[in-house]
């Protein structure tokens, strides 16, 4: 089965003027074999007037400017939904959100698709460009996080096991090859920062570590996928069944890194499969049916192996891997490849563009923003019109809702203040609010 697979865009050498990759299959299916032809059925020579009309038509087509390949707005929409879900999950902590929309699996799949598209160019240049775009936003975040940690009296050399590797591990704040260290309790109790702020703020850097390793492994993954697609696609799930179920235990952060790579590896390879056109070769009914079975297995496994928070798939590696895999297959099978958001979705076009242009900034800073929103909202209790019992009770009942509302303008401030670092990292002119609108009201595609 693998011998019949060819990457998207592959065409056997043939003597034809057709450039459309679908024309070859059409020609094979409907082409007329060599045979004797009745001369009576041969169309007559067109009149001179018809020849002149036909000669003008190609000129009109050649005058039309060719369409430039733009971003796939369906994929952009998925990434925006994933970011909103991440913020909501870290704010509310609802375990069912990991089932409703597995954001990490979706984000890794989208990144894998974009990485495969970029690997049409030399691999080293692509990897260097991806790393260059990732590091400056990380450095800005790390500078703030380390300043707060050191101001709180943190000494990396005094690790829990008494070794001297604490200072060496600080390099992960600069290049995320591993997990950056931080103290378990770094806050000031009832002060501005709670005791677990470091875990909430710095803990999200695991995503950048996994992303970096996927980027470095992508040339090998793409090479393997083009030769043994099914084995490359399913191997991470098999690895998750080994390291994510306790069958084989790898201690420390190394085990966490291997588990993360295994859990989301199939999603990354699914992105590669989507770009290569492999998923389009699988009948939709078969892909969806198999995905539903895989997702049913994920729920069955989660029911028998609940984590500390119950059905939170983030704590159940095998359930997370299989649920994300099936979910992403269905999303990519129905991928409509929009050049523009259709219908009512068009009203969200600017926000979708902004979220995609500032995805790294939003992800890095959203937990610190959430923690900053609580003391800011608490200031409302001090307002004169909030001194009545009914007003206080109303705010108490809707407290989380108002936190969710307040988080977004605060994220907007972070985008304005620090989002331009993403442009500098990508060697673009810095922009404060890149929502796709240029001065004068025209639109641009980033």
CSV table of C-alpha atoms in Angstrom, one decimal:
chain,number,residue,atom,x,y,z
A,1,UNK,CA,0.0,0.0,0.0
A,2,UNK,CA,2.9,2.3,0.7
A,3,UNK,CA,4.4,1.7,-2.7
A,4,UNK,CA,1.4,3.3,-4.4
A,5,UNK,CA,1.6,6.5,-2.4
A,6,UNK,CA,3.3,9.5,-3.9
A,7,UNK,CA,3.5,13.0,-2.2
A,8,UNK,CA,1.2,15.7,-3.4
A,9,UNK,CA,2.2,17.4,-6.6
A,10,UNK,CA,3.9,14.2,-7.9
A,11,UNK,CA,3.3,13.6,-11.6
A,12,UNK,CA,4.8,10.9,-13.8
A,13,UNK,CA,6.7,12.2,-16.8
A,14,UNK,CA,4.4,12.4,-19.7
A,15,UNK,CA,4.2,14.2,-23.0
A,16,UNK,CA,1.3,16.6,-22.3
A,17,UNK,CA,0.8,20.3,-21.9
A,18,UNK,CA,-1.5,19.9,-18.9
A,19,UNK,CA,-0.2,21.5,-15.7
A,20,UNK,CA,-3.1,20.5,-13.5
A,21,UNK,CA,-2.1,17.6,-11.2
A,22,UNK,CA,-5.6,16.3,-11.4
A,23,UNK,CA,-5.6,16.2,-15.2
A,24,UNK,CA,-3.4,13.1,-15.3
A,25,UNK,CA,-5.8,11.0,-13.3
A,26,UNK,CA,-8.7,12.4,-15.4
A,27,UNK,CA,-6.8,11.5,-18.5
A,28,UNK,CA,-6.2,7.9,-17.3
A,29,UNK,CA,-9.8,7.4,-16.4
A,30,UNK,CA,-11.5,9.0,-19.3
A,31,UNK,CA,-8.8,9.0,-22.0
A,32,UNK,CA,-9.8,7.4,-25.4
A,33,UNK,CA,-7.5,4.6,-26.5
A,34,UNK,CA,-6.1,4.4,-30.0
A,35,UNK,CA,-8.8,3.1,-32.4
A,36,UNK,CA,-10.1,3.5,-35.9
A,37,UNK,CA,-12.3,6.6,-36.2
A,38,UNK,CA,-15.1,7.2,-38.5
A,39,UNK,CA,-14.2,10.3,-40.6
A,40,UNK,CA,-17.8,11.4,-40.5
A,41,UNK,CA,-17.6,11.9,-36.8
A,42,UNK,CA,-14.6,14.3,-37.1
A,43,UNK,CA,-15.6,17.9,-36.5
A,44,UNK,CA,-15.4,20.2,-39.4
A,45,UNK,CA,-12.9,23.0,-39.7
A,46,UNK,CA,-14.3,26.1,-37.9
A,47,UNK,CA,-15.1,29.1,-39.9
A,48,UNK,CA,-12.6,32.0,-40.0
A,49,UNK,CA,-14.8,34.2,-37.8
A,50,UNK,CA,-14.8,31.4,-35.1
A,51,UNK,CA,-11.1,31.1,-35.4
A,52,UNK,CA,-10.7,34.8,-34.7
A,53,UNK,CA,-13.0,34.6,-31.6
A,54,UNK,CA,-11.0,31.6,-30.3
A,55,UNK,CA,-7.7,33.5,-30.8
A,56,UNK,CA,-8.9,36.4,-28.7
A,57,UNK,CA,-10.0,34.3,-25.8
A,58,UNK,CA,-6.5,33.2,-24.6
A,59,UNK,CA,-5.4,36.8,-24.8
A,60,UNK,CA,-8.2,37.8,-22.5
A,61,UNK,CA,-7.2,35.1,-20.0
A,62,UNK,CA,-3.5,36.0,-20.1
A,63,UNK,CA,-4.4,39.6,-19.2
A,64,UNK,CA,-6.0,38.5,-16.0
A,65,UNK,CA,-3.6,38.6,-13.1
A,66,UNK,CA,-2.9,35.2,-11.6
A,67,UNK,CA,-4.2,34.5,-8.1
A,68,UNK,CA,-1.6,34.6,-5.4
A,69,UNK,CA,-1.6,31.7,-3.0
A,70,UNK,CA,-3.0,33.0,0.3
A,71,UNK,CA,-3.4,31.6,3.7
A,72,UNK,CA,-5.9,28.8,4.4
A,73,UNK,CA,-8.5,30.7,6.4
A,74,UNK,CA,-10.0,27.4,7.7
A,75,UNK,CA,-6.7,26.5,9.3
A,76,UNK,CA,-6.4,30.0,10.7
A,77,UNK,CA,-9.8,29.7,12.2
A,78,UNK,CA,-8.9,26.5,13.9
A,79,UNK,CA,-5.8,28.0,15.4
A,80,UNK,CA,-7.8,30.9,16.7
A,81,UNK,CA,-10.4,28.6,18.3
A,82,UNK,CA,-7.6,26.6,19.8
A,83,UNK,CA,-6.1,29.7,21.5
A,84,UNK,CA,-9.4,30.8,22.9
A,85,UNK,CA,-10.0,27.3,24.3
A,86,UNK,CA,-6.5,27.3,25.9
A,87,UNK,CA,-7.3,30.6,27.7
A,88,UNK,CA,-10.7,29.4,28.8
A,89,UNK,CA,-9.2,26.1,30.1
A,90,UNK,CA,-6.5,27.8,32.1
A,91,UNK,CA,-9.0,30.2,33.6
A,92,UNK,CA,-11.9,27.9,34.4
A,93,UNK,CA,-10.1,24.6,34.7
A,94,UNK,CA,-13.0,22.7,33.2
A,95,UNK,CA,-11.9,19.2,32.3
A,96,UNK,CA,-14.6,18.7,29.7
A,97,UNK,CA,-12.9,21.4,27.5
A,98,UNK,CA,-10.1,19.0,26.7
A,99,UNK,CA,-12.8,16.7,25.2
A,100,UNK,CA,-14.8,19.5,23.5
A,101,UNK,CA,-11.8,20.8,21.6
A,102,UNK,CA,-8.3,19.2,22.0
A,103,UNK,CA,-6.4,22.5,21.3
A,104,UNK,CA,-2.8,21.2,21.6
A,105,UNK,CA,-3.4,18.4,19.1
A,106,UNK,CA,-5.0,20.8,16.7
A,107,UNK,CA,-2.1,23.3,17.1
A,108,UNK,CA,0.6,20.7,16.6
A,109,UNK,CA,-1.3,19.4,13.5
A,110,UNK,CA,-1.5,22.9,11.9
A,111,UNK,CA,2.2,23.5,12.7
A,112,UNK,CA,3.1,20.2,11.1
A,113,UNK,CA,1.3,21.1,7.9
A,114,UNK,CA,2.9,24.5,7.7
A,115,UNK,CA,6.3,22.9,8.4
A,116,UNK,CA,5.9,20.4,5.6
A,117,UNK,CA,5.0,23.1,3.2
A,118,UNK,CA,8.1,25.1,4.1
A,119,UNK,CA,10.3,22.0,3.6
A,120,UNK,CA,10.0,22.4,-0.1
A,121,UNK,CA,13.0,24.7,0.6
A,122,UNK,CA,16.4,23.5,2.0
A,123,UNK,CA,15.7,22.0,5.5
A,124,UNK,CA,18.5,23.8,7.4
A,125,UNK,CA,17.2,27.2,6.3
A,126,UNK,CA,13.6,26.3,7.2
A,127,UNK,CA,14.7,25.1,10.7
A,128,UNK,CA,16.8,28.1,11.3
A,129,UNK,CA,13.9,30.4,10.3
A,130,UNK,CA,11.5,28.6,12.6
A,131,UNK,CA,13.9,28.8,15.6
A,132,UNK,CA,14.6,32.4,14.8
A,133,UNK,CA,10.9,33.2,15.0
A,134,UNK,CA,10.5,31.3,18.2
A,135,UNK,CA,13.3,32.6,20.4
A,136,UNK,CA,12.9,36.4,20.6
A,137,UNK,CA,9.4,36.2,22.0
A,138,UNK,CA,10.6,33.5,24.4
A,139,UNK,CA,13.5,35.7,25.5
A,140,UNK,CA,11.1,38.6,26.3
A,141,UNK,CA,8.9,36.4,28.4
A,142,UNK,CA,11.9,34.7,30.1
A,143,UNK,CA,13.4,38.1,31.1
A,144,UNK,CA,10.2,39.1,32.9
A,145,UNK,CA,9.7,35.6,34.5
A,146,UNK,CA,13.3,35.4,35.7
A,147,UNK,CA,13.3,38.9,37.0
A,148,UNK,CA,10.2,38.1,39.2
A,149,UNK,CA,11.8,34.8,40.3
A,150,UNK,CA,15.1,36.4,41.3
A,151,UNK,CA,13.3,39.3,43.0
A,152,UNK,CA,11.4,36.7,45.1
A,153,UNK,CA,14.7,35.2,46.3
A,154,UNK,CA,14.9,32.2,44.1
A,155,UNK,CA,18.3,30.5,43.9
A,156,UNK,CA,18.5,28.0,41.0
A,157,UNK,CA,21.6,26.4,42.5
A,158,UNK,CA,19.6,25.1,45.5
A,159,UNK,CA,17.6,22.5,43.7
A,160,UNK,CA,15.4,20.0,45.5
A,161,UNK,CA,18.0,17.1,45.0
A,162,UNK,CA,20.9,19.2,46.2
A,163,UNK,CA,22.7,19.0,42.8
A,164,UNK,CA,24.4,21.9,41.1
A,165,UNK,CA,22.5,21.5,37.8
A,166,UNK,CA,20.0,24.2,38.7
A,167,UNK,CA,22.0,27.0,37.1
A,168,UNK,CA,22.7,24.9,34.0
A,169,UNK,CA,19.0,24.3,33.5
A,170,UNK,CA,18.3,28.0,33.4
A,171,UNK,CA,19.6,27.8,29.8
A,172,UNK,CA,16.2,26.4,28.9
A,173,UNK,CA,14.7,29.9,29.4
A,174,UNK,CA,16.9,30.9,26.5
A,175,UNK,CA,16.8,27.8,24.3
A,176,UNK,CA,13.8,25.5,25.2
A,177,UNK,CA,15.5,22.1,24.7
A,178,UNK,CA,14.2,21.0,28.1
A,179,UNK,CA,11.9,22.2,30.9
A,180,UNK,CA,13.0,25.4,32.6
A,181,UNK,CA,13.4,25.2,36.4
A,182,UNK,CA,11.3,27.2,38.9
A,183,UNK,CA,10.4,26.9,42.6
A,184,UNK,CA,7.2,25.2,43.6
A,185,UNK,CA,6.3,28.2,45.8
A,186,UNK,CA,7.4,31.5,44.4
A,187,UNK,CA,4.6,33.9,45.4
A,188,UNK,CA,4.0,36.1,48.4
A,189,UNK,CA,0.8,34.5,49.8
A,190,UNK,CA,-2.0,37.0,49.6
A,191,UNK,CA,0.1,39.5,47.7
A,192,UNK,CA,0.0,40.4,44.0
A,193,UNK,CA,1.4,37.0,43.0
A,194,UNK,CA,0.1,33.8,44.5
A,195,UNK,CA,2.3,30.9,45.5
A,196,UNK,CA,1.8,28.9,42.4
A,197,UNK,CA,2.3,31.7,39.9
A,198,UNK,CA,5.6,30.3,38.5
A,199,UNK,CA,4.0,26.9,37.8
A,200,UNK,CA,1.1,28.5,36.0
A,201,UNK,CA,3.2,31.0,34.1
A,202,UNK,CA,6.4,29.0,33.3
A,203,UNK,CA,4.7,25.6,33.0
A,204,UNK,CA,3.2,26.5,29.6
A,205,UNK,CA,6.8,26.5,28.1
A,206,UNK,CA,6.5,22.7,27.6
A,207,UNK,CA,4.7,23.5,24.4
A,208,UNK,CA,7.7,25.5,23.1
A,209,UNK,CA,10.0,22.6,24.0
A,210,UNK,CA,7.8,20.1,22.2
A,211,UNK,CA,7.4,22.5,19.2
A,212,UNK,CA,11.2,22.9,18.9
A,213,UNK,CA,11.8,19.2,18.9
A,214,UNK,CA,9.1,18.6,16.3
A,215,UNK,CA,10.7,21.3,14.1
A,216,UNK,CA,14.1,19.6,14.4
A,217,UNK,CA,12.6,16.2,13.6
A,218,UNK,CA,10.4,17.4,10.7
A,219,UNK,CA,12.9,16.6,7.9
A,220,UNK,CA,13.3,13.1,9.1
A,221,UNK,CA,9.5,12.7,9.7
A,222,UNK,CA,8.7,14.0,6.2
A,223,UNK,CA,11.3,11.6,4.7
A,224,UNK,CA,9.9,8.7,6.7
A,225,UNK,CA,6.3,9.6,5.9
A,226,UNK,CA,6.9,9.7,2.1
A,227,UNK,CA,8.3,6.1,2.3
A,228,UNK,CA,6.2,4.4,5.0
A,229,UNK,CA,3.3,6.7,5.6
A,230,UNK,CA,1.1,4.5,7.8
A,231,UNK,CA,4.0,3.4,10.0
A,232,UNK,CA,5.2,7.0,10.5
A,233,UNK,CA,1.6,8.1,11.3
A,234,UNK,CA,0.8,5.4,13.8
A,235,UNK,CA,4.2,5.0,15.5
A,236,UNK,CA,3.7,7.8,18.0
A,237,UNK,CA,0.5,6.2,19.1
A,238,UNK,CA,2.3,3.0,19.7
A,239,UNK,CA,5.0,4.8,21.6
A,240,UNK,CA,2.3,6.5,23.8
A,241,UNK,CA,0.9,3.1,24.6
A,242,UNK,CA,4.4,2.2,26.0
A,243,UNK,CA,5.5,5.4,27.8
A,244,UNK,CA,2.1,6.9,28.5
A,245,UNK,CA,0.5,4.0,30.4
A,246,UNK,CA,3.3,3.1,32.8
A,247,UNK,CA,4.4,0.1,30.9
A,248,UNK,CA,7.8,1.7,30.6
A,249,UNK,CA,8.7,4.6,32.9
A,250,UNK,CA,11.2,7.2,32.0
A,251,UNK,CA,11.9,9.4,35.1
A,252,UNK,CA,12.2,13.1,35.4
A,253,UNK,CA,11.7,15.7,32.7
A,254,UNK,CA,13.2,13.4,30.1
A,255,UNK,CA,10.1,11.2,30.6
A,256,UNK,CA,7.8,14.2,30.3
A,257,UNK,CA,9.5,15.3,27.0
A,258,UNK,CA,9.3,11.8,25.5
A,259,UNK,CA,5.7,11.5,26.5
A,260,UNK,CA,4.8,14.9,25.0
A,261,UNK,CA,6.5,14.0,21.8
A,262,UNK,CA,4.7,10.7,21.6
A,263,UNK,CA,1.2,12.0,22.6
A,264,UNK,CA,1.3,14.8,19.9
A,265,UNK,CA,3.6,13.2,17.4
A,266,UNK,CA,0.7,11.6,15.4
A,267,UNK,CA,-1.0,15.0,15.2
A,268,UNK,CA,2.2,16.6,13.8
A,269,UNK,CA,2.5,13.8,11.2
A,270,UNK,CA,-1.3,14.3,10.4
A,271,UNK,CA,-0.4,17.8,9.5
A,272,UNK,CA,2.3,16.5,7.2
A,273,UNK,CA,-0.2,14.0,5.7
A,274,UNK,CA,-2.7,16.8,5.1
A,275,UNK,CA,-0.1,18.9,3.2
A,276,UNK,CA,1.1,15.9,1.2
A,277,UNK,CA,-2.5,15.1,0.1
A,278,UNK,CA,-2.4,11.7,1.8
A,279,UNK,CA,-5.6,12.2,3.8
A,280,UNK,CA,-7.5,13.1,0.6
A,281,UNK,CA,-6.7,9.7,-0.8
A,282,UNK,CA,-8.5,8.0,2.1
A,283,UNK,CA,-12.3,7.7,1.6
A,284,UNK,CA,-14.1,10.1,3.9
A,285,UNK,CA,-16.5,7.5,5.2
A,286,UNK,CA,-13.6,5.2,6.2
A,287,UNK,CA,-11.5,8.0,7.8
A,288,UNK,CA,-14.5,9.3,9.8
A,289,UNK,CA,-15.6,5.8,10.9
A,290,UNK,CA,-12.1,4.8,12.0
A,291,UNK,CA,-11.7,8.1,13.8
A,292,UNK,CA,-14.9,7.6,15.7
A,293,UNK,CA,-13.7,4.2,16.9
A,294,UNK,CA,-10.4,5.6,18.0
A,295,UNK,CA,-12.1,8.4,19.9
A,296,UNK,CA,-14.5,5.9,21.5
A,297,UNK,CA,-11.4,4.0,22.7
A,298,UNK,CA,-10.0,7.2,24.1
A,299,UNK,CA,-13.1,7.8,26.2
A,300,UNK,CA,-13.2,4.1,27.3
A,301,UNK,CA,-9.6,4.4,28.4
A,302,UNK,CA,-10.2,7.7,30.2
A,303,UNK,CA,-13.1,6.2,32.1
A,304,UNK,CA,-10.9,3.4,33.5
A,305,UNK,CA,-7.8,5.5,34.1
A,306,UNK,CA,-9.0,9.0,35.4
A,307,UNK,CA,-6.4,11.5,36.3
A,308,UNK,CA,-6.3,13.8,39.4
A,309,UNK,CA,-8.9,16.0,37.8
A,310,UNK,CA,-11.1,13.2,36.6
A,311,UNK,CA,-11.7,13.2,32.8
A,312,UNK,CA,-9.0,15.8,32.1
A,313,UNK,CA,-7.3,14.3,29.1
A,314,UNK,CA,-4.1,16.3,29.8
A,315,UNK,CA,-3.5,13.9,32.7
A,316,UNK,CA,-4.3,10.7,30.6
A,317,UNK,CA,-1.6,10.5,27.9
A,318,UNK,CA,-3.1,7.6,25.9
A,319,UNK,CA,-6.6,9.1,25.9
A,320,UNK,CA,-5.2,12.4,24.9
A,321,UNK,CA,-3.2,11.0,22.0
A,322,UNK,CA,-6.1,8.9,20.6
A,323,UNK,CA,-8.8,11.5,21.1
A,324,UNK,CA,-6.7,14.2,19.6
A,325,UNK,CA,-5.7,11.9,16.7
A,326,UNK,CA,-9.3,11.1,15.8
A,327,UNK,CA,-10.5,14.7,16.3
A,328,UNK,CA,-7.8,16.1,14.0
A,329,UNK,CA,-8.4,13.5,11.3
A,330,UNK,CA,-12.1,14.6,11.1
A,331,UNK,CA,-11.2,18.3,11.1
A,332,UNK,CA,-8.6,17.8,8.3
A,333,UNK,CA,-10.9,15.5,6.3
A,334,UNK,CA,-13.5,18.2,6.1
A,335,UNK,CA,-10.9,20.9,5.4
A,336,UNK,CA,-12.6,23.3,2.9
A,337,UNK,CA,-9.4,25.4,2.2
A,338,UNK,CA,-11.1,28.8,2.4
A,339,UNK,CA,-9.4,31.8,0.9
A,340,UNK,CA,-11.9,34.0,2.8
A,341,UNK,CA,-14.1,33.3,5.8
A,342,UNK,CA,-17.6,32.6,4.5
A,343,UNK,CA,-20.9,33.9,5.7
A,344,UNK,CA,-21.2,35.0,9.2
A,345,UNK,CA,-17.7,33.9,10.0
A,346,UNK,CA,-16.5,36.8,7.9
A,347,UNK,CA,-17.2,39.2,10.8
A,348,UNK,CA,-14.5,37.5,12.8
A,349,UNK,CA,-11.9,37.9,10.0
A,350,UNK,CA,-9.9,40.6,11.7
A,351,UNK,CA,-9.7,38.9,15.0
A,352,UNK,CA,-8.7,35.6,13.3
A,353,UNK,CA,-5.9,37.4,11.5
A,354,UNK,CA,-4.7,39.1,14.6
A,355,UNK,CA,-4.7,35.9,16.6
A,356,UNK,CA,-2.7,34.1,14.0
A,357,UNK,CA,-0.2,36.9,13.7
A,358,UNK,CA,0.3,37.0,17.5
A,359,UNK,CA,-0.3,33.3,18.4
A,360,UNK,CA,3.1,33.0,20.2
A,361,UNK,CA,2.6,36.2,22.2
A,362,UNK,CA,-0.9,35.1,23.3
A,363,UNK,CA,0.2,31.7,24.3
A,364,UNK,CA,3.2,32.8,26.3
A,365,UNK,CA,1.6,35.6,28.2
A,366,UNK,CA,-2.0,34.5,28.7
A,367,UNK,CA,-1.5,32.8,32.1
A,368,UNK,CA,0.3,35.9,33.6
A,369,UNK,CA,-2.5,38.0,32.2
A,370,UNK,CA,-5.1,35.8,33.9
A,371,UNK,CA,-3.4,36.1,37.2
A,372,UNK,CA,-3.2,39.9,36.8
A,373,UNK,CA,-6.9,40.1,36.1
A,374,UNK,CA,-7.9,38.8,39.5
A,375,UNK,CA,-6.5,41.7,41.6
A,376,UNK,CA,-7.7,44.2,39.0
A,377,UNK,CA,-11.3,42.9,39.2
A,378,UNK,CA,-11.0,42.9,43.0
A,379,UNK,CA,-10.6,46.7,42.9
A,380,UNK,CA,-14.3,46.8,41.8
A,381,UNK,CA,-15.3,45.8,45.3
A,382,UNK,CA,-13.9,49.1,46.6
A,383,UNK,CA,-16.0,51.3,44.3
A,384,UNK,CA,-18.7,53.3,46.1
A,385,UNK,CA,-21.7,51.8,44.2
A,386,UNK,CA,-20.4,48.3,45.1
A,387,UNK,CA,-20.8,48.6,48.9
A,388,UNK,CA,-24.3,47.1,49.0
A,389,UNK,CA,-24.8,43.5,49.8
A,390,UNK,CA,-26.8,42.9,46.6
A,391,UNK,CA,-24.1,44.4,44.4
A,392,UNK,CA,-21.4,42.3,46.1
A,393,UNK,CA,-23.5,39.2,45.7
A,394,UNK,CA,-24.1,39.9,42.0
A,395,UNK,CA,-20.3,40.3,41.4
A,396,UNK,CA,-19.5,37.2,43.4
A,397,UNK,CA,-22.0,35.2,41.3
A,398,UNK,CA,-20.6,36.5,38.0
A,399,UNK,CA,-16.9,36.8,39.1
A,400,UNK,CA,-15.4,34.2,36.6
A,401,UNK,CA,-17.4,35.6,33.8
A,402,UNK,CA,-16.0,39.1,34.3
A,403,UNK,CA,-12.5,37.7,34.7
A,404,UNK,CA,-13.0,36.1,31.3
A,405,UNK,CA,-14.2,39.4,29.8
A,406,UNK,CA,-11.3,41.3,31.4
A,407,UNK,CA,-8.6,38.9,30.2
A,408,UNK,CA,-9.1,39.9,26.5
A,409,UNK,CA,-8.4,43.6,26.7
A,410,UNK,CA,-5.4,42.8,28.9
A,411,UNK,CA,-4.2,40.4,26.2
A,412,UNK,CA,-4.8,43.2,23.7
A,413,UNK,CA,-2.4,45.4,25.8
A,414,UNK,CA,0.2,42.7,25.8
A,415,UNK,CA,-0.1,42.4,22.0
A,416,UNK,CA,0.4,46.1,21.6
A,417,UNK,CA,3.3,46.2,24.0
A,418,UNK,CA,5.2,43.0,23.1
A,419,UNK,CA,3.6,41.5,20.0
A,420,UNK,CA,5.9,43.4,17.7
A,421,UNK,CA,8.8,41.2,18.8
A,422,UNK,CA,7.2,38.5,16.6
A,423,UNK,CA,7.6,40.8,13.6
A,424,UNK,CA,11.2,41.5,14.4
A,425,UNK,CA,11.9,37.8,14.8
A,426,UNK,CA,10.3,37.2,11.4
A,427,UNK,CA,12.3,40.1,9.9
A,428,UNK,CA,9.2,42.1,9.2
A,429,UNK,CA,8.4,45.7,10.0
A,430,UNK,CA,7.0,46.0,13.5
A,431,UNK,CA,3.2,46.3,13.8
A,432,UNK,CA,1.2,47.1,16.8
A,433,UNK,CA,-2.1,45.6,15.8
A,434,UNK,CA,-1.7,43.2,12.7
A,435,UNK,CA,-5.3,42.4,12.1
A,436,UNK,CA,-5.0,42.5,8.3
A,437,UNK,CA,-6.2,46.1,7.8
A,438,UNK,CA,-3.9,48.6,6.3
A,439,UNK,CA,-4.3,52.4,6.6
A,440,UNK,CA,-7.0,53.6,4.3
A,441,UNK,CA,-9.2,50.5,5.0
A,442,UNK,CA,-7.6,48.1,2.5
A,443,UNK,CA,-6.9,44.5,3.4
A,444,UNK,CA,-3.7,42.6,3.5
A,445,UNK,CA,-2.9,38.9,4.0
A,446,UNK,CA,-0.1,38.1,6.4
